[in-house]
Short mmCIF file of C-alpha atoms in Angstrom, two decimals:
data_model
loop_
_atom_site.label_atom_id
_atom_site.label_comp_id
_atom_site.label_asym_id
_atom_site.label_seq_id
_atom_site.Cartn_x
_atom_site.Cartn_y
_atom_site.Cartn_z
CA MET A 3 27.77 140.91 83.60
CA ALA A 4 25.10 139.32 81.42
CA LEU A 5 24.96 135.51 81.34
CA TRP A 6 22.97 133.15 79.15
CA LEU A 7 22.80 129.86 81.05
CA ARG A 8 21.98 126.52 79.49
CA GLY A 9 18.42 125.54 80.37
CA LEU A 10 17.14 129.12 80.67
CA HIS A 11 15.25 130.88 77.89
CA GLU A 12 16.22 134.38 79.07
CA PRO A 13 19.58 135.85 80.11
CA VAL A 14 20.37 136.79 83.70
CA VAL A 15 22.40 139.80 84.83
CA THR A 16 24.74 139.97 87.81
CA VAL A 17 25.57 143.41 89.20
CA SER A 18 27.44 144.84 92.18
CA ILE A 19 25.74 147.96 93.55
CA PRO A 20 27.75 150.29 95.83
CA ILE A 21 25.75 151.48 98.82
CA LEU A 22 26.85 154.43 100.94
CA GLN A 23 25.53 154.13 104.49
CA ALA A 24 24.01 157.31 105.87
CA GLY A 25 25.74 158.85 108.84
CA ASN A 26 29.03 156.97 108.84
CA GLY A 27 29.87 157.25 105.14
CA VAL A 28 30.92 153.60 104.95
CA GLU A 29 30.58 152.12 101.47
CA GLN A 30 29.42 148.54 101.08
CA THR A 31 28.47 146.49 98.04
CA CYS A 32 25.27 144.62 97.35
CA ASP A 33 25.69 141.76 94.85
CA CYS A 34 22.47 141.08 92.94
CA VAL A 35 21.12 138.81 90.23
CA ILE A 36 18.49 140.30 87.93
CA LEU A 37 16.21 138.00 85.90
CA ARG A 38 12.63 137.70 84.72
CA ARG A 39 10.15 136.37 87.25
CA LYS A 40 9.22 133.41 85.05
CA CYS A 41 12.87 132.29 84.95
CA ALA A 42 13.35 132.33 88.73
CA PRO A 43 12.24 128.70 89.47
CA ALA A 44 14.47 127.24 86.74
CA PHE A 45 17.38 129.44 87.85
CA LEU A 46 17.10 128.29 91.48
CA LYS A 47 16.96 124.63 90.44
CA LEU A 48 20.08 125.15 88.32
CA ILE A 49 21.95 126.62 91.28
CA GLU A 50 20.87 123.71 93.48
CA ARG A 51 22.14 121.16 90.93
CA ILE A 52 25.48 122.94 90.64
CA SER A 53 25.89 123.06 94.44
CA ALA A 54 25.02 119.37 94.79
CA ARG A 55 27.66 118.33 92.21
CA ARG A 56 30.37 120.48 93.72
CA ASP A 57 33.30 118.42 94.99
CA SER A 58 35.90 121.12 95.62
CA SER A 59 36.20 124.66 96.94
CA TYR A 60 37.70 127.84 95.56
CA VAL A 61 39.87 130.54 97.09
CA HIS A 62 39.61 134.08 95.78
CA VAL A 63 42.99 135.76 96.32
CA PHE A 64 43.02 139.55 96.17
CA GLY A 65 46.07 140.57 94.17
CA SER A 66 46.13 137.23 92.38
CA SER A 67 43.27 135.13 91.04
CA HIS A 68 40.77 132.41 91.87
CA GLN A 69 42.41 129.14 92.85
CA GLN A 70 40.64 125.81 92.95
CA VAL A 71 41.33 123.78 96.07
CA GLY A 72 42.06 120.21 95.01
CA ARG A 73 40.05 117.35 96.44
CA PHE A 74 41.34 117.00 99.97
CA THR A 75 39.68 115.67 103.09
CA TRP A 76 40.53 115.11 106.73
CA ASN A 77 41.07 111.43 105.93
CA ASP A 78 43.99 112.40 103.70
CA LEU A 79 45.84 113.74 106.74
CA VAL A 80 47.77 112.10 109.55
CA LEU A 81 46.80 114.11 112.62
CA SER A 82 47.76 114.03 116.26
CA GLU A 83 45.00 113.85 118.85
CA THR A 84 45.75 117.45 119.80
CA VAL A 85 44.98 118.71 116.31
CA VAL A 86 41.86 116.56 116.11
CA ASP A 87 40.54 118.01 119.35
CA LEU A 88 41.51 121.66 118.85
CA ILE A 89 40.84 122.04 115.14
CA ARG A 90 38.85 119.32 113.44
CA LYS A 91 36.21 118.71 116.11
CA ASP A 92 35.88 122.40 116.86
CA PHE A 93 35.61 123.38 113.20
CA GLU A 94 33.19 120.64 112.18
CA THR A 95 30.75 121.55 114.93
CA PHE A 96 31.09 125.31 114.47
CA LEU A 97 28.44 125.67 111.77
CA GLU A 98 26.02 123.57 113.82
CA ARG A 99 26.12 126.05 116.72
CA GLU A 100 24.69 129.07 114.93
CA SER A 101 21.26 129.04 116.59
CA TRP A 102 22.83 128.39 120.00
CA PHE A 103 25.20 131.34 119.61
CA ARG A 104 22.51 133.72 118.35
CA LYS A 105 20.11 132.78 121.14
CA ARG A 106 22.72 133.75 123.72
CA ARG A 107 23.83 136.86 121.78
CA LEU A 108 27.32 135.51 121.25
CA PRO A 109 29.32 136.47 118.14
CA PHE A 110 29.09 133.61 115.67
CA ARG A 111 32.69 133.66 114.44
CA ARG A 112 35.90 131.69 114.83
CA GLY A 113 39.61 132.43 114.61
CA TYR A 114 42.53 130.00 114.29
CA LEU A 115 46.27 130.64 114.28
CA PHE A 116 48.47 127.82 112.99
CA HIS A 117 52.19 128.15 113.63
CA GLY A 118 55.25 126.01 113.15
CA PRO A 119 58.05 125.25 110.66
CA PRO A 120 57.18 124.99 106.96
CA GLY A 121 56.05 121.67 105.57
CA ASN A 122 54.20 120.31 108.59
CA GLY A 123 50.57 120.51 107.48
CA LYS A 124 49.27 124.01 108.10
CA THR A 125 48.14 124.56 104.52
CA SER A 126 46.85 121.00 104.18
CA VAL A 127 44.60 121.42 107.22
CA ILE A 128 43.20 124.61 105.67
CA ARG A 129 42.48 122.67 102.47
CA ALA A 130 40.64 120.05 104.52
CA MET A 131 38.63 122.77 106.28
CA LEU A 132 37.58 124.25 102.93
CA ASN A 133 36.73 121.02 101.14
CA GLY A 134 35.27 119.23 104.15
CA SER A 135 32.48 121.79 104.43
CA LYS A 136 32.49 122.87 100.76
CA LEU A 137 33.16 126.46 101.77
CA ASP A 138 34.82 129.09 99.63
CA GLY A 139 37.88 130.89 100.90
CA HIS A 140 39.04 134.47 100.64
CA SER A 141 42.67 135.48 100.86
CA ILE A 142 44.96 138.37 100.01
CA ALA A 143 48.42 138.47 98.48
CA LEU A 144 50.01 140.42 101.34
CA PHE A 145 53.30 140.86 99.50
CA CYS A 146 51.82 142.10 96.21
CA ASP A 147 52.34 145.76 95.29
CA LYS A 148 48.73 145.95 94.10
CA THR A 149 47.12 145.14 97.45
CA ASP A 150 46.64 147.58 100.31
CA ASP A 151 44.22 148.37 103.15
CA TYR A 152 41.32 148.82 100.75
CA HIS A 153 41.68 145.27 99.40
CA LEU A 154 41.95 143.88 102.93
CA GLU A 155 38.75 145.57 104.02
CA ARG A 156 37.02 144.57 100.79
CA MET A 157 38.01 140.93 101.40
CA PHE A 158 36.42 140.97 104.84
CA GLN A 159 33.26 142.55 103.43
CA ILE A 160 32.91 139.94 100.68
CA ALA A 161 33.56 137.10 103.12
CA ALA A 162 30.84 138.42 105.41
CA SER A 163 28.35 138.77 102.54
CA ASN A 164 29.06 135.15 101.49
CA ALA A 165 29.06 133.62 104.97
CA PRO A 166 29.70 130.98 106.02
CA SER A 167 33.15 131.42 104.53
CA ILE A 168 36.83 131.26 105.44
CA ILE A 169 39.44 134.03 105.35
CA VAL A 170 43.03 132.79 105.00
CA LEU A 171 45.94 135.01 106.05
CA GLU A 172 49.24 133.30 105.27
CA ASP A 173 52.69 134.12 106.67
CA ILE A 174 51.53 136.96 108.88
CA ASP A 175 54.81 136.79 110.81
CA ARG A 176 56.62 137.92 107.65
CA ALA A 177 54.10 140.65 106.89
CA PHE A 178 53.78 142.04 110.43
CA PRO A 179 57.04 141.41 112.32
CA GLN A 180 57.69 142.91 115.73
CA ALA A 181 61.31 143.90 114.99
CA PRO A 182 61.18 147.69 114.48
CA THR A 183 64.16 147.68 112.11
CA GLN A 184 62.69 144.99 109.88
CA LEU A 185 60.75 146.45 106.98
CA ALA A 186 57.51 144.60 106.27
CA PRO A 187 57.18 143.92 102.52
CA THR A 188 53.46 144.71 102.45
CA ARG A 189 51.29 147.75 101.87
CA VAL A 190 48.64 146.40 104.24
CA SER A 191 48.94 148.13 107.60
CA LEU A 192 48.89 146.29 110.91
CA SER A 193 46.38 148.74 112.37
CA HIS A 194 43.93 148.05 109.56
CA LEU A 195 44.32 144.30 109.99
CA LEU A 196 43.56 144.62 113.70
CA ASN A 197 40.50 146.75 112.94
CA CYS A 198 39.21 144.11 110.53
CA LEU A 199 39.83 141.30 113.03
CA ASP A 200 38.13 143.17 115.85
CA GLY A 201 35.19 143.99 113.59
CA LEU A 202 34.39 140.30 113.13
CA GLY A 203 31.91 140.53 115.99
CA THR A 204 29.38 141.86 113.47
CA GLN A 205 30.46 139.58 110.61
CA GLU A 206 28.57 136.42 111.42
CA GLY A 207 29.71 133.10 110.04
CA VAL A 208 33.22 134.24 109.10
CA ILE A 209 36.15 132.00 110.04
CA VAL A 210 39.67 133.46 110.03
CA VAL A 211 42.65 131.13 109.68
CA ALA A 212 46.11 132.71 109.94
CA THR A 213 49.47 130.96 109.57
CA ALA A 214 52.93 131.84 110.85
CA ASN A 215 56.23 130.01 110.67
CA ASN A 216 57.68 131.76 113.70
CA PRO A 217 55.15 133.27 116.12
CA ALA A 218 57.98 134.84 118.12
CA ALA A 219 58.49 137.24 115.20
CA LEU A 220 54.86 138.42 115.25
CA ASP A 221 53.99 141.90 116.39
CA PRO A 222 52.62 141.47 119.95
CA ALA A 223 49.52 143.50 119.05
CA ILE A 224 48.18 140.61 116.96
CA LEU A 225 48.04 138.22 119.91
CA GLY A 226 47.69 140.82 122.65
CA ARG A 227 43.90 141.10 122.59
CA PRO A 228 41.76 138.08 123.57
CA GLY A 229 39.19 136.94 121.05
CA ARG A 230 41.11 137.55 117.86
CA PHE A 231 42.15 133.89 117.71
CA ASP A 232 40.18 131.27 119.60
CA ARG A 233 42.65 128.47 118.89
CA ILE A 234 46.42 128.79 118.67
CA VAL A 235 47.86 125.48 117.51
CA GLU A 236 51.45 124.50 116.91
CA PHE A 237 52.41 122.31 113.95
CA PRO A 238 55.85 120.94 114.87
CA VAL A 239 57.92 118.35 113.07
CA PRO A 240 56.30 114.91 113.53
CA ASP A 241 57.31 112.58 116.33
CA CYS A 242 58.19 108.92 115.80
CA ARG A 243 54.57 107.76 116.08
CA LEU A 244 53.34 110.17 113.42
CA ARG A 245 56.27 109.34 111.13
CA SER A 246 55.41 105.66 111.43
CA THR A 247 51.70 106.28 110.75
CA TYR A 248 52.55 108.51 107.82
CA LEU A 249 54.70 105.87 106.09
CA ARG A 250 52.13 103.16 106.75
CA LYS A 251 49.68 105.21 104.70
CA PHE A 252 51.95 104.81 101.70
CA ILE A 253 53.50 101.38 102.28
CA PRO A 254 51.19 99.27 104.47
CA ASN A 255 53.17 96.05 103.93
CA LEU A 256 56.60 97.36 104.94
CA ALA A 257 58.41 95.02 107.33
CA GLU A 258 58.50 96.12 110.98
CA GLU A 259 62.28 96.24 111.07
CA GLU A 260 62.41 98.41 107.96
CA LEU A 261 59.73 100.67 109.42
CA ARG A 262 61.66 101.12 112.68
CA ASN A 263 64.81 101.91 110.74
CA PHE A 264 62.95 104.52 108.68
CA VAL A 265 61.53 106.13 111.82
CA ASP A 266 64.96 106.28 113.46
CA CYS A 267 66.73 107.66 110.39
CA SER A 268 64.11 110.34 109.65
CA GLU A 269 64.32 112.05 113.04
CA GLY A 270 63.72 115.79 112.65
CA PHE A 271 62.17 115.56 109.17
CA SER A 272 59.10 117.60 108.32
CA PHE A 273 56.13 116.01 106.58
CA ALA A 274 57.16 117.70 103.34
CA GLN A 275 60.56 116.00 103.63
CA LEU A 276 58.96 112.64 104.45
CA ARG A 277 56.87 112.97 101.32
CA GLU A 278 60.02 113.73 99.32
CA VAL A 279 61.66 110.62 100.81
CA TYR A 280 58.77 108.51 99.55
CA ILE A 281 58.94 110.09 96.09
CA LEU A 282 62.69 109.55 95.76
CA ALA A 283 62.41 105.98 96.99
CA GLY A 284 59.58 105.35 94.52
CA GLN A 285 61.61 106.71 91.63
CA HIS A 286 64.53 104.42 92.49
CA ALA A 287 62.23 101.40 92.87
CA TYR A 288 60.63 102.18 89.51
CA ASP A 289 64.04 102.21 87.82
CA LYS A 290 64.66 98.74 89.31
CA LYS A 291 61.13 97.62 88.31
CA ARG A 292 60.13 96.49 91.81
CA GLU A 293 58.25 97.64 94.90
CA ILE A 294 59.71 100.14 97.37
CA THR A 295 61.94 98.57 100.00
CA GLY A 296 63.50 99.77 103.23
CA ARG A 297 66.82 100.16 101.43
CA ASP A 298 65.19 102.58 98.97
CA LEU A 299 63.87 104.65 101.87
CA THR A 300 67.26 104.74 103.60
CA ARG A 301 68.95 105.82 100.40
CA ALA A 302 66.39 108.60 99.92
CA ILE A 303 66.88 109.83 103.48
CA ASP A 304 70.64 110.00 102.93
CA THR A 305 70.08 111.97 99.72
CA LEU A 306 67.94 114.53 101.53
CA ARG A 307 70.41 114.92 104.37
CA GLU A 308 73.23 115.44 101.85
CA GLY A 309 71.09 118.08 100.16
CA THR A 310 70.54 119.89 103.45
CA ALA A 311 74.27 119.81 104.15
CA GLY A 312 74.86 121.07 100.62
CA ALA A 313 73.12 124.32 101.55
CA THR A 314 76.10 125.16 103.78
CA GLU A 315 78.73 123.25 101.79
CA PRO A 316 78.41 124.46 98.16
CA ARG A 317 80.96 121.97 96.80
CA ARG A 318 78.83 118.99 97.78
CA VAL A 319 76.09 117.62 95.56
CA ALA A 320 72.82 119.22 96.63
CA GLY A 321 69.51 117.41 96.55
CA PHE A 322 66.43 118.57 98.40
CA LEU A 323 67.30 121.89 100.07
CA ALA A 324 65.16 122.23 103.16
CA PRO A 325 65.14 125.50 105.09
CA PRO A 326 67.18 125.29 108.30
CA GLU A 327 64.13 126.06 110.47
CA ALA A 328 62.37 122.98 109.11
CA VAL A 329 64.18 120.79 111.64
CA ALA A 330 63.90 123.07 114.67
CA PRO A 331 60.39 123.34 116.16
CA PRO A 332 59.57 126.65 117.84
CA THR A 333 59.17 126.92 121.59
CA LEU A 334 56.84 129.91 121.83
CA LEU A 335 53.06 129.48 122.16
CA ASN A 336 53.33 125.73 122.61
CA ARG A 337 49.65 125.41 123.43
CA ALA A 338 49.12 122.48 121.15
CA SER A 339 51.22 120.28 118.93
CA GLY A 340 51.01 117.68 116.23
CA SER A 341 49.94 117.53 112.64
CA ALA A 342 50.72 115.82 109.43
CA GLU A 343 49.96 115.90 105.74
CA LEU A 344 50.19 113.45 102.89
#
């Protein structure tokens, strides 16, 4: 691809060159930029200015397209101490350990597995990981007919060539279930995924983050070998303390009695449902041209519960239809718990 960039007097050319390694026949790609020597200083300064102004990350999804990750930081989340210790602190110090790892001949890589019911912050934490360090992500549409083992391997290769970077594998329990009678709706094979994960020892600076709603459904081979995932963290529905903290983020001046009533009435709600409660309460308060009150919150909670009941009682008026598993935290792999998203 030939590009004429503002500020440069000559065009630059980007090219991907396939390289076949002698002996093993493995094909890799070398991504190059070709430009005149006199343009190199101005080109490097341009790249530095672009990097300095960057305030969001991008995710390249094989089988889909590039997706910009909206501005999102750790401060936008309500997190339990467990998540802070096992994810945030570990992730934020990871890139600072490179020289220490290399000196001791340790593989400079990291793997995280987030599991729990939908709507409890797994994706939001990934967004914070991407934007907090301004890293680009690489993912694959596992359920797309156009993606197969080649695209999976290619994703790992590109992530390694652009390290430090993050690979995101979403809903792996759906793609690689352990039930032998359950057909996996993906053309990516489990054996190839395991080969790519195990090959990360030579792919320095690559961080793999996988998500699963129900880890009990995962094929045991994914978790059977140590080292594939360094941290396995559960994201359950929030407890009363996190629900209280979450609402305080939105309505800091809510009366204590109204706050306690909200916490009691929202037992079992996911963070996605709590957010919907706030939105519904805000819409009602707007219609009345006033601030949100505890009564608005209670009414919104009742609406959501009626909507959930409507999923099993078709004749009732349905509102927000939450999946049944959203109110039942898993019991397997309960190594860590607690998360939240705004």
